[in-house]
mmCIF file of C-alpha atoms in Angstrom:
data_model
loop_
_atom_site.group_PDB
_atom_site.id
_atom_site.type_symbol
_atom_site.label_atom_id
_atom_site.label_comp_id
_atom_site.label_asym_id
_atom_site.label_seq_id
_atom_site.Cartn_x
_atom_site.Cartn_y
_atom_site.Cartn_z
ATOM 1 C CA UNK S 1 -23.892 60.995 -0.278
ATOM 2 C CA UNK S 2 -21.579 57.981 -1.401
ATOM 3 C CA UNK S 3 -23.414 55.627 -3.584
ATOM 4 C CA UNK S 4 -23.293 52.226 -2.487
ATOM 5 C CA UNK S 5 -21.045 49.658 -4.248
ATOM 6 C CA UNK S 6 -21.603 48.387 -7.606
ATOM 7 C CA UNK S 7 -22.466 44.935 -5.843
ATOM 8 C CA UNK S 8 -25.443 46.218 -4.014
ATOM 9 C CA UNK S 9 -27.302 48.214 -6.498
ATOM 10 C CA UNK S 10 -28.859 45.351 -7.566
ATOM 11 C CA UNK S 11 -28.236 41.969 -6.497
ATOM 12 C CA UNK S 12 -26.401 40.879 -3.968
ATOM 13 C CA UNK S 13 -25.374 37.087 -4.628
ATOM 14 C CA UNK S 14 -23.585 36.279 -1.060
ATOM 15 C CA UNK S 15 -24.245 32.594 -1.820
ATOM 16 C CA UNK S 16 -25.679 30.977 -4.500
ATOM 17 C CA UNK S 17 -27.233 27.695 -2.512
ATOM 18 C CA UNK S 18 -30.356 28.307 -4.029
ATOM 19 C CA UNK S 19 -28.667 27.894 -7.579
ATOM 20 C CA UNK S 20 -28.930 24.497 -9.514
ATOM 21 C CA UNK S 21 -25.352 24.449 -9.846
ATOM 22 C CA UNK S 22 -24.853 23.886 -6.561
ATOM 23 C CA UNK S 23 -25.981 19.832 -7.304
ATOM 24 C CA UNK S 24 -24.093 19.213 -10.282
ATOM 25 C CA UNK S 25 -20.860 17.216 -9.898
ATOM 26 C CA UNK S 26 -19.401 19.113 -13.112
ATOM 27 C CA UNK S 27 -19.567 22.525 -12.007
ATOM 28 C CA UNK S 28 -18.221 21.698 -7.961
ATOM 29 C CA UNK S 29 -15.356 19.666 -9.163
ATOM 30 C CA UNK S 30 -14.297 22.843 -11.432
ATOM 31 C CA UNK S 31 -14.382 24.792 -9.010
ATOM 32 C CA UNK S 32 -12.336 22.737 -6.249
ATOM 33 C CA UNK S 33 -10.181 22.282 -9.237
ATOM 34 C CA UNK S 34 -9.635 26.018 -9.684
ATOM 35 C CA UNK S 35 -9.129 26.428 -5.666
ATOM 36 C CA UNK S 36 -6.459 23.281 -5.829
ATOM 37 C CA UNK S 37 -4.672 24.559 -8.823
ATOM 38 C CA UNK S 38 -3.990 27.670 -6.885
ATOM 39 C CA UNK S 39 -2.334 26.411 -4.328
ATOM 40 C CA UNK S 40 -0.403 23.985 -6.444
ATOM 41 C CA UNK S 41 0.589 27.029 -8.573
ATOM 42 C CA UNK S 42 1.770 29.196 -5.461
ATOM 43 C CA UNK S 43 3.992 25.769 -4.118
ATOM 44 C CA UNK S 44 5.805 25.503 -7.255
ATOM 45 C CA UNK S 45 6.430 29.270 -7.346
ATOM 46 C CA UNK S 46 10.140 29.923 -8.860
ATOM 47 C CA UNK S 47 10.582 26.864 -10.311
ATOM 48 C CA UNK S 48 7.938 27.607 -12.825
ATOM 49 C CA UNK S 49 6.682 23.957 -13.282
ATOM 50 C CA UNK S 50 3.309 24.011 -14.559
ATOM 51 C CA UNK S 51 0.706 20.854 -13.691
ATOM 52 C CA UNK S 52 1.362 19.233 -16.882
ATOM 53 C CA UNK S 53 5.111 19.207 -16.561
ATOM 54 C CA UNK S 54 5.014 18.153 -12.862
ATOM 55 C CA UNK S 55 2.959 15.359 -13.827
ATOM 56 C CA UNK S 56 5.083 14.359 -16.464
ATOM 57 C CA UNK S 57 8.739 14.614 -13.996
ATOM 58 C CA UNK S 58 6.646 12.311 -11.741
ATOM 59 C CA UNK S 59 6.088 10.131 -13.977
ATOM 60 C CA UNK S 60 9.380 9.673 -15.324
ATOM 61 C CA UNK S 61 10.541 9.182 -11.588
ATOM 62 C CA UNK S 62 8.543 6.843 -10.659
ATOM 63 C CA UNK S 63 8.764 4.933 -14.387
ATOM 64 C CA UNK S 64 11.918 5.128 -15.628
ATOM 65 C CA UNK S 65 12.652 4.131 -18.935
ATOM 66 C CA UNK S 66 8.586 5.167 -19.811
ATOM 67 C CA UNK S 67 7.757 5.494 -23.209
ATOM 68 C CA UNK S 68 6.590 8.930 -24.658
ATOM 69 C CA UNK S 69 3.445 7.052 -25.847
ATOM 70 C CA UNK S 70 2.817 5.538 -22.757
ATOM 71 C CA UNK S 71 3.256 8.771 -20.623
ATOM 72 C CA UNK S 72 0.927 10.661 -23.120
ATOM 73 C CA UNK S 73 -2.183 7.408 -22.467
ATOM 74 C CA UNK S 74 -1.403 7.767 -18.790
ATOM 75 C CA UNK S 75 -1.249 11.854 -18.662
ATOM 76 C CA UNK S 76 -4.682 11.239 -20.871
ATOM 77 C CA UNK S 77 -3.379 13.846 -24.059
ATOM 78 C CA UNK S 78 -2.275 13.563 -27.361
ATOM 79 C CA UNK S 79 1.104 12.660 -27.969
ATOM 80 C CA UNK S 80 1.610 15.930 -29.943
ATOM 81 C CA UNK S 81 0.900 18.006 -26.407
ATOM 82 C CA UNK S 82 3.354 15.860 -24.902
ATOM 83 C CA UNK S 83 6.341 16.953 -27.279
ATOM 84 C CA UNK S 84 6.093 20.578 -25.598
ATOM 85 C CA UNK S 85 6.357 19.366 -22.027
ATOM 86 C CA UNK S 86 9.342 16.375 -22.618
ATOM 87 C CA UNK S 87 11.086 19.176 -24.897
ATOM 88 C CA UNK S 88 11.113 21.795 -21.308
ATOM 89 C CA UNK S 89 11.696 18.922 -19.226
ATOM 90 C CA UNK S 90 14.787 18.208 -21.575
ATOM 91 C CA UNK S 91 15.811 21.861 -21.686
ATOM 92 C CA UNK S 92 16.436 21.850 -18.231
ATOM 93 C CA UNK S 93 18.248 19.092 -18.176
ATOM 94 C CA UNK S 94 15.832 16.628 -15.782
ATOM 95 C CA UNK S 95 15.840 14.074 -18.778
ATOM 96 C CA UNK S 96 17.906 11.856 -21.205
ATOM 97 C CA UNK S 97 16.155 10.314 -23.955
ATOM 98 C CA UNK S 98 17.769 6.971 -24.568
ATOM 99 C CA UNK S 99 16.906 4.199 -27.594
ATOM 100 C CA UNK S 100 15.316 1.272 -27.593
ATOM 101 C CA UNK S 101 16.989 -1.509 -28.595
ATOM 102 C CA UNK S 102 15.125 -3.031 -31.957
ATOM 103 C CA UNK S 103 12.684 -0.151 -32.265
ATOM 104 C CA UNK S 104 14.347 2.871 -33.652
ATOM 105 C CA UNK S 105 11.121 4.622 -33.426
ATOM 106 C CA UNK S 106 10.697 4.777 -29.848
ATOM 107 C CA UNK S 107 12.679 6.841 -27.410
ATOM 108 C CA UNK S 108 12.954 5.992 -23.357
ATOM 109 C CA UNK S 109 13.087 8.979 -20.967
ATOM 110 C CA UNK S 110 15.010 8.055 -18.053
ATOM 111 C CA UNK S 111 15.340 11.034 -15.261
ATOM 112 C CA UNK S 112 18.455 12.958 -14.510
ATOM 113 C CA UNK S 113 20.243 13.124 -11.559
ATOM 114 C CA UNK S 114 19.149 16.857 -11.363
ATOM 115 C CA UNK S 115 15.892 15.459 -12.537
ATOM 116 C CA UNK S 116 15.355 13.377 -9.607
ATOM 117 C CA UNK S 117 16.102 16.425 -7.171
ATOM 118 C CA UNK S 118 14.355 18.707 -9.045
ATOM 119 C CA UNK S 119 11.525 16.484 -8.618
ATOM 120 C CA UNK S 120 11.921 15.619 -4.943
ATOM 121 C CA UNK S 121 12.513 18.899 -3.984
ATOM 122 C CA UNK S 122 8.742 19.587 -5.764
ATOM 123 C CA UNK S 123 6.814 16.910 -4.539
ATOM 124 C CA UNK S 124 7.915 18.311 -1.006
ATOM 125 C CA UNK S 125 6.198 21.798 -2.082
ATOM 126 C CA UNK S 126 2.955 20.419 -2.919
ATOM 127 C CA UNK S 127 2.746 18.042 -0.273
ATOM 128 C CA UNK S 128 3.729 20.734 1.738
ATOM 129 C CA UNK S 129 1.194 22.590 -0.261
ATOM 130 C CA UNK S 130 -1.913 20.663 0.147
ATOM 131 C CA UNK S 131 -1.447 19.989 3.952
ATOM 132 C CA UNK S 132 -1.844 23.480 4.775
ATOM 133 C CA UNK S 133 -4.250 23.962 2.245
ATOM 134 C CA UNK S 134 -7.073 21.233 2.625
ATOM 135 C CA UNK S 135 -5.997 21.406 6.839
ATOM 136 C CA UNK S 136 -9.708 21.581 7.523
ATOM 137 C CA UNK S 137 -10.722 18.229 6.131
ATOM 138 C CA UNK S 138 -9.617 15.421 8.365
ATOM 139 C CA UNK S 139 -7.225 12.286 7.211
ATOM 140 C CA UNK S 140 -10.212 9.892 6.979
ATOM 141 C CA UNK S 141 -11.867 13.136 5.005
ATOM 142 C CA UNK S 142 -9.462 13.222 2.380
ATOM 143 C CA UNK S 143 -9.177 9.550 2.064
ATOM 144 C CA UNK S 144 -12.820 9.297 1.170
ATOM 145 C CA UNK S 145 -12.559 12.592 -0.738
ATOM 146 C CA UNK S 146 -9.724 10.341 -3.123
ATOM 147 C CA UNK S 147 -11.236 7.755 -2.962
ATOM 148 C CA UNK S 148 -14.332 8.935 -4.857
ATOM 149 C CA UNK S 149 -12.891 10.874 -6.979
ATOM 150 C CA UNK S 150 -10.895 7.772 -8.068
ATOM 151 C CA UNK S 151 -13.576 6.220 -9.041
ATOM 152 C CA UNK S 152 -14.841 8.870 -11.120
ATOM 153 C CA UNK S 153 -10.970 8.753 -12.826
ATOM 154 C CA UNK S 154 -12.114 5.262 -13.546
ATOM 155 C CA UNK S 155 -15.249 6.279 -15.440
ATOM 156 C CA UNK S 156 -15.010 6.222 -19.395
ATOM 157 C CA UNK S 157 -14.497 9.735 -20.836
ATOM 158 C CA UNK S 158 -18.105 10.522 -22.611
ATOM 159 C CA UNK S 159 -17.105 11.400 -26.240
ATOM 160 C CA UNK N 1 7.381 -11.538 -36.627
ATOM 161 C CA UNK N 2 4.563 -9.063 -35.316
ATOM 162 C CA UNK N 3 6.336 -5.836 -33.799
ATOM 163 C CA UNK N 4 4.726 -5.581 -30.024
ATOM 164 C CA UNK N 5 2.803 -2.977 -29.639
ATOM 165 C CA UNK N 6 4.633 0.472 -28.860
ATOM 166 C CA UNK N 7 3.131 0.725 -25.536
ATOM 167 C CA UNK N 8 4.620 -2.676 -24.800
ATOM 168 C CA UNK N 9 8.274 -2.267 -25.759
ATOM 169 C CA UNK N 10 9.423 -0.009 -23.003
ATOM 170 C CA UNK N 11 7.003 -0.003 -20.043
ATOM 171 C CA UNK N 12 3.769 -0.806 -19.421
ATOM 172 C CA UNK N 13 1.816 1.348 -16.930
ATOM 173 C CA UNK N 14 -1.762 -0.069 -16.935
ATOM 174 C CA UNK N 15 -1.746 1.651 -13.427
ATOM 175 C CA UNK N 16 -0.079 4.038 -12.023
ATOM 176 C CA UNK N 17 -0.866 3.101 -8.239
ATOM 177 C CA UNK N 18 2.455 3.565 -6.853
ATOM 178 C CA UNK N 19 2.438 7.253 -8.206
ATOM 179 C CA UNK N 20 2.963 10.128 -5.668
ATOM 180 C CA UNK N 21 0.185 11.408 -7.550
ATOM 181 C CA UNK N 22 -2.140 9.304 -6.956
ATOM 182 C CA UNK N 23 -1.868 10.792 -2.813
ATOM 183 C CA UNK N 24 -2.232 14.094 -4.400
ATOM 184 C CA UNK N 25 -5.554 15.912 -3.641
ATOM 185 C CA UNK N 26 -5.088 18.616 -6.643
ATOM 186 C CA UNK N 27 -3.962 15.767 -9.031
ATOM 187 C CA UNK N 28 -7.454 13.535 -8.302
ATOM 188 C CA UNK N 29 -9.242 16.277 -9.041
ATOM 189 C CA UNK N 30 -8.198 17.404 -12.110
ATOM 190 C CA UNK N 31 -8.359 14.133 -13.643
ATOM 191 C CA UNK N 32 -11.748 13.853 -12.429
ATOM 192 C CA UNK N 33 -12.707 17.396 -13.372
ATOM 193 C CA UNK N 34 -11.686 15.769 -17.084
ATOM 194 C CA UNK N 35 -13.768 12.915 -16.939
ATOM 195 C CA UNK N 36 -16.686 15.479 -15.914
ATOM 196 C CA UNK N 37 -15.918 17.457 -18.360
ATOM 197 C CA UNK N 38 -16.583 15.225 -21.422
ATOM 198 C CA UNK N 39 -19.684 14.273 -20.284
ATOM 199 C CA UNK N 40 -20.761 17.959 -20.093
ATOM 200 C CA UNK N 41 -19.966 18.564 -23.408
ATOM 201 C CA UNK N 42 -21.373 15.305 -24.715
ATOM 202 C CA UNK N 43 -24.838 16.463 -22.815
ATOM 203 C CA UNK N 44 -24.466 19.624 -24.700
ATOM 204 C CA UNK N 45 -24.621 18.415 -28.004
ATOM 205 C CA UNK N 46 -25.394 20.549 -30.470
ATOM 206 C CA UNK N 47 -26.560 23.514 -28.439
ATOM 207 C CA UNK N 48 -22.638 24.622 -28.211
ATOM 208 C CA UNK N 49 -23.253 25.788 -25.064
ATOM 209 C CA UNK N 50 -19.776 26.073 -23.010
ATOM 210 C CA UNK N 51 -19.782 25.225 -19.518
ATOM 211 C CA UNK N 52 -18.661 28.507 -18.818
ATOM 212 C CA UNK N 53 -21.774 30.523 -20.656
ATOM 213 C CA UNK N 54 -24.635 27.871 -19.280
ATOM 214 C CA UNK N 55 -22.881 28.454 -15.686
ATOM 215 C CA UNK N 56 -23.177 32.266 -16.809
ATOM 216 C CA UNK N 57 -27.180 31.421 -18.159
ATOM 217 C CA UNK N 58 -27.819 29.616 -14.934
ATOM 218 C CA UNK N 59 -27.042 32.099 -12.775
ATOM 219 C CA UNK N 60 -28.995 34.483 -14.586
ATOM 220 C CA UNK N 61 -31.852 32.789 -14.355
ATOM 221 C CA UNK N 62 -31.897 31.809 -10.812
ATOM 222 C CA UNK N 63 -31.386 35.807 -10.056
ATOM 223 C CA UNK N 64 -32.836 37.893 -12.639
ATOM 224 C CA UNK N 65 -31.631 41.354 -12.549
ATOM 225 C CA UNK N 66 -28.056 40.238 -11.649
ATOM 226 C CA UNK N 67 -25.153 42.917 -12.083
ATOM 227 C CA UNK N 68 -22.172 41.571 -14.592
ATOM 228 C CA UNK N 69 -20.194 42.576 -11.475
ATOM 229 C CA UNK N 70 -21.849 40.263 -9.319
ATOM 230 C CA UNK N 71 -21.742 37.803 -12.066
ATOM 231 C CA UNK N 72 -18.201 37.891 -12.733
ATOM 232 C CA UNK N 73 -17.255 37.562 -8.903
ATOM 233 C CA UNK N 74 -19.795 34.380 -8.643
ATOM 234 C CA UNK N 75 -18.048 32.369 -11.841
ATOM 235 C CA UNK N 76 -14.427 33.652 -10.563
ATOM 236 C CA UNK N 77 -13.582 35.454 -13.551
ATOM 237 C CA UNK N 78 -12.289 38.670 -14.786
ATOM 238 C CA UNK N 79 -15.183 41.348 -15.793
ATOM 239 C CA UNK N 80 -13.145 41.462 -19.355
ATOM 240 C CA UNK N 81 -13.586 37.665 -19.156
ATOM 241 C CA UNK N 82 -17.745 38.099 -18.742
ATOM 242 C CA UNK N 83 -17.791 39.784 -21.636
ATOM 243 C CA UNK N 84 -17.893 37.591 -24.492
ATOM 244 C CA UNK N 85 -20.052 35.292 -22.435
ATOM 245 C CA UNK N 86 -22.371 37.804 -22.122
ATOM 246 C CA UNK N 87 -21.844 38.869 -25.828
ATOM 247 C CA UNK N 88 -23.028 35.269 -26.497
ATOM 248 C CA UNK N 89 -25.974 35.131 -24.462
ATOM 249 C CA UNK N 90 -27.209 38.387 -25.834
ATOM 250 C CA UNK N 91 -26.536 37.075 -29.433
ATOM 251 C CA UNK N 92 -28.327 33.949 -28.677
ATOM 252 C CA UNK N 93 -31.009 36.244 -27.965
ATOM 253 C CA UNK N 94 -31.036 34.658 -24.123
ATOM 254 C CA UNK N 95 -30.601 37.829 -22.280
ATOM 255 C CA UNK N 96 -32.101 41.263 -22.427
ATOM 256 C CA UNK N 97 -29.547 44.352 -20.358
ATOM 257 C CA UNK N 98 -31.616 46.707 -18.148
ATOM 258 C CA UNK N 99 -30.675 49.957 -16.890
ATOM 259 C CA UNK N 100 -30.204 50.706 -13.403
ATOM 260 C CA UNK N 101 -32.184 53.724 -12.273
ATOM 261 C CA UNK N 102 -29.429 56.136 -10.612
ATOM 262 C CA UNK N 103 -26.141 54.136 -11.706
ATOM 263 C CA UNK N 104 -25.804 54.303 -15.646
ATOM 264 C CA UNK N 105 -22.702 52.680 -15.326
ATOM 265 C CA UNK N 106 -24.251 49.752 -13.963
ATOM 266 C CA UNK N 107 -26.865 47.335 -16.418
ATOM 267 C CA UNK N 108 -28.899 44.244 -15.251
ATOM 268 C CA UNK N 109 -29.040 41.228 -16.908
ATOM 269 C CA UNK N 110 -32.125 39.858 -17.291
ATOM 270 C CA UNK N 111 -32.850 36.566 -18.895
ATOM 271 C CA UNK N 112 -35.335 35.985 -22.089
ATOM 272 C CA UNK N 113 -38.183 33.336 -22.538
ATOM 273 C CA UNK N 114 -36.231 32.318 -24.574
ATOM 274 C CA UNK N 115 -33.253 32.172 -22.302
ATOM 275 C CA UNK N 116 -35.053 30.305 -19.715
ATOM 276 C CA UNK N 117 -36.412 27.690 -21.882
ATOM 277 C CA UNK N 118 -33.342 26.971 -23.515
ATOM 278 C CA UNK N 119 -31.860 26.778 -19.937
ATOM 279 C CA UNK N 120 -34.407 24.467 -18.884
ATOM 280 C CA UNK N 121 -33.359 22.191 -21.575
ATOM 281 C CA UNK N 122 -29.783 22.624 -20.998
ATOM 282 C CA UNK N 123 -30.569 21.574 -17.380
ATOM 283 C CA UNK N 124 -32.003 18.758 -18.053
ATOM 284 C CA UNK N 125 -29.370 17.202 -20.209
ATOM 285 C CA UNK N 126 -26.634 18.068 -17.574
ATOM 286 C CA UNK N 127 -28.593 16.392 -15.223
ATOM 287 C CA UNK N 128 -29.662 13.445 -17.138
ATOM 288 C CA UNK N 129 -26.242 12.927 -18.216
ATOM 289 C CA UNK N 130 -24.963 13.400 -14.817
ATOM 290 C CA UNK N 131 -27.188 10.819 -13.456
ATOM 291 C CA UNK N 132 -25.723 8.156 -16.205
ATOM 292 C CA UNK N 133 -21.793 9.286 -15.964
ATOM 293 C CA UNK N 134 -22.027 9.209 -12.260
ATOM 294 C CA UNK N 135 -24.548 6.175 -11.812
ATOM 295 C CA UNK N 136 -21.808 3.754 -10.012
ATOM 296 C CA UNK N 137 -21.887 6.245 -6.939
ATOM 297 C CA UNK N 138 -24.925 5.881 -4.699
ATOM 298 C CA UNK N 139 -26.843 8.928 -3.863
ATOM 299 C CA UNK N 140 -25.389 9.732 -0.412
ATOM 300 C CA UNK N 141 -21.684 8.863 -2.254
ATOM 301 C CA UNK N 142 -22.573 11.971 -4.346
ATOM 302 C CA UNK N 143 -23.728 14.211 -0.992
ATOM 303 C CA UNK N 144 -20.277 12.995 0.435
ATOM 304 C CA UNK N 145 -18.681 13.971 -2.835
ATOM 305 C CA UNK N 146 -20.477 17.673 -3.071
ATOM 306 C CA UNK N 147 -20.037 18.202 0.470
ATOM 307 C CA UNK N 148 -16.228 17.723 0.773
ATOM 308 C CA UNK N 149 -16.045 19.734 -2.732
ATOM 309 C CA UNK N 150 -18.490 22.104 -1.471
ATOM 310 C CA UNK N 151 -15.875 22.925 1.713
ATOM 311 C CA UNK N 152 -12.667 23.060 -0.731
ATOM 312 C CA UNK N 153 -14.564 25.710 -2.647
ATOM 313 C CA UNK N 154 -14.650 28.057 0.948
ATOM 314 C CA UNK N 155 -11.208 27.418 1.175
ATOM 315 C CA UNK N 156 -9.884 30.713 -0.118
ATOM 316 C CA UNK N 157 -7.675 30.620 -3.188
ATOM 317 C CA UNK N 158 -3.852 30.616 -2.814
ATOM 318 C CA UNK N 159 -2.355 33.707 -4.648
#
């Protein structure tokens, strides 16, 4: 007689709506977050760019000549975590790092050629990306959807 | 002369409106899944509780007897994964393991007095704290929120 699967010898959790979980903010956003970061990590596929380093091409792109201590406030880490992801980005050649005049301390990145490609030819994948992913919510859907979570972005970090 | 600030030498990006990011769903909710984040931790205080062993506590509590395979599916992660969470529970004293009659392979998890009080109390910090972090969104702002988060989580992961 085949014994039944693991799952079912004892508890069966097919949903867990009866769990207090299910009303916290904290623990739904995680786990959208862990749904979304799939999907972002299956569009970038070959090109290996992880979240951090996407975010970082971006915003080089779209703020050229950005500080590294400006990109690390907006990205919300340390400037130390930063050194990692501008050091990759410069490895493969999507960034120059170019002086400031009167401030030898500080370094402008400014976006390659191939930088700027590179970048375009991402953004396309995760738009791509989250189009077929969140298809079931509807325009106005996701608008709201952004549009709350900005306004959580806008809340003060509890430390 | 006063040196400007660093931030203010190069570029200044108090917002970051124009971003492509900003249109991106998986981008949003990271950052928000940050902001959440802290004030988890913050609620947590000095019971060191990670969000990933009260999830683990909560679950066990809301379905005594639960299988760590069951468990491990719920949260997402890897049985190898559940097993320092479970470590700590059982360390903490939180959790008792019950044998299955007919499937030694297989042990319940079954939560302690003092397991359930100290999830009580964990509860009602998250909660609490929830209630302040989130406090500029009105109550059916939050069931918008939970709901549209709620359907992302269906949404089956991208691998």
């Amino acid at each position: 007689m085949p014994k039944p699967a693991v799952k079912d010898t004892i508890t069966t959790v097919s949903e867990t709506e009866n769990s207090d979980l299910e009303n916290l903010i904290g623990y739904n956003l995680k786990r959208a977050d862990v749904i979304a970061k799939s999907g972002f990590q299956q569009a970038m596929g070959d090109t290996g760019l992880s979240a951090r380093v996407f975010t970082a091409l971006s915003l080089m792109v779209t703020y050229p000549n950005i500080a590294q201590s400006s990109l690390s406030r907006i990205m919300g880490i340390e400037r130390s975590g930063l050194v990692a992801i501008v050091d990759e980005l410069e490895a493969r050649g999507y960034l120059k790092r170019a002086p400031v005049p009167g401030d030898r301390r500080v370094q402008a990145l400014i976006p390659t050629q191939a930088g700027q490609q590179a970048y375009d030819q991402a953004l396309t994948r995760v738009q791509t990306q989250e189009a077929r992913q969140f298809a079931e919510l509807s325009a106005e859907e996701k608008q709201t959807l952004l549009g709350l979570l900005k306004r959580i972005r806008q809340m003060e970090p509890m430390t």
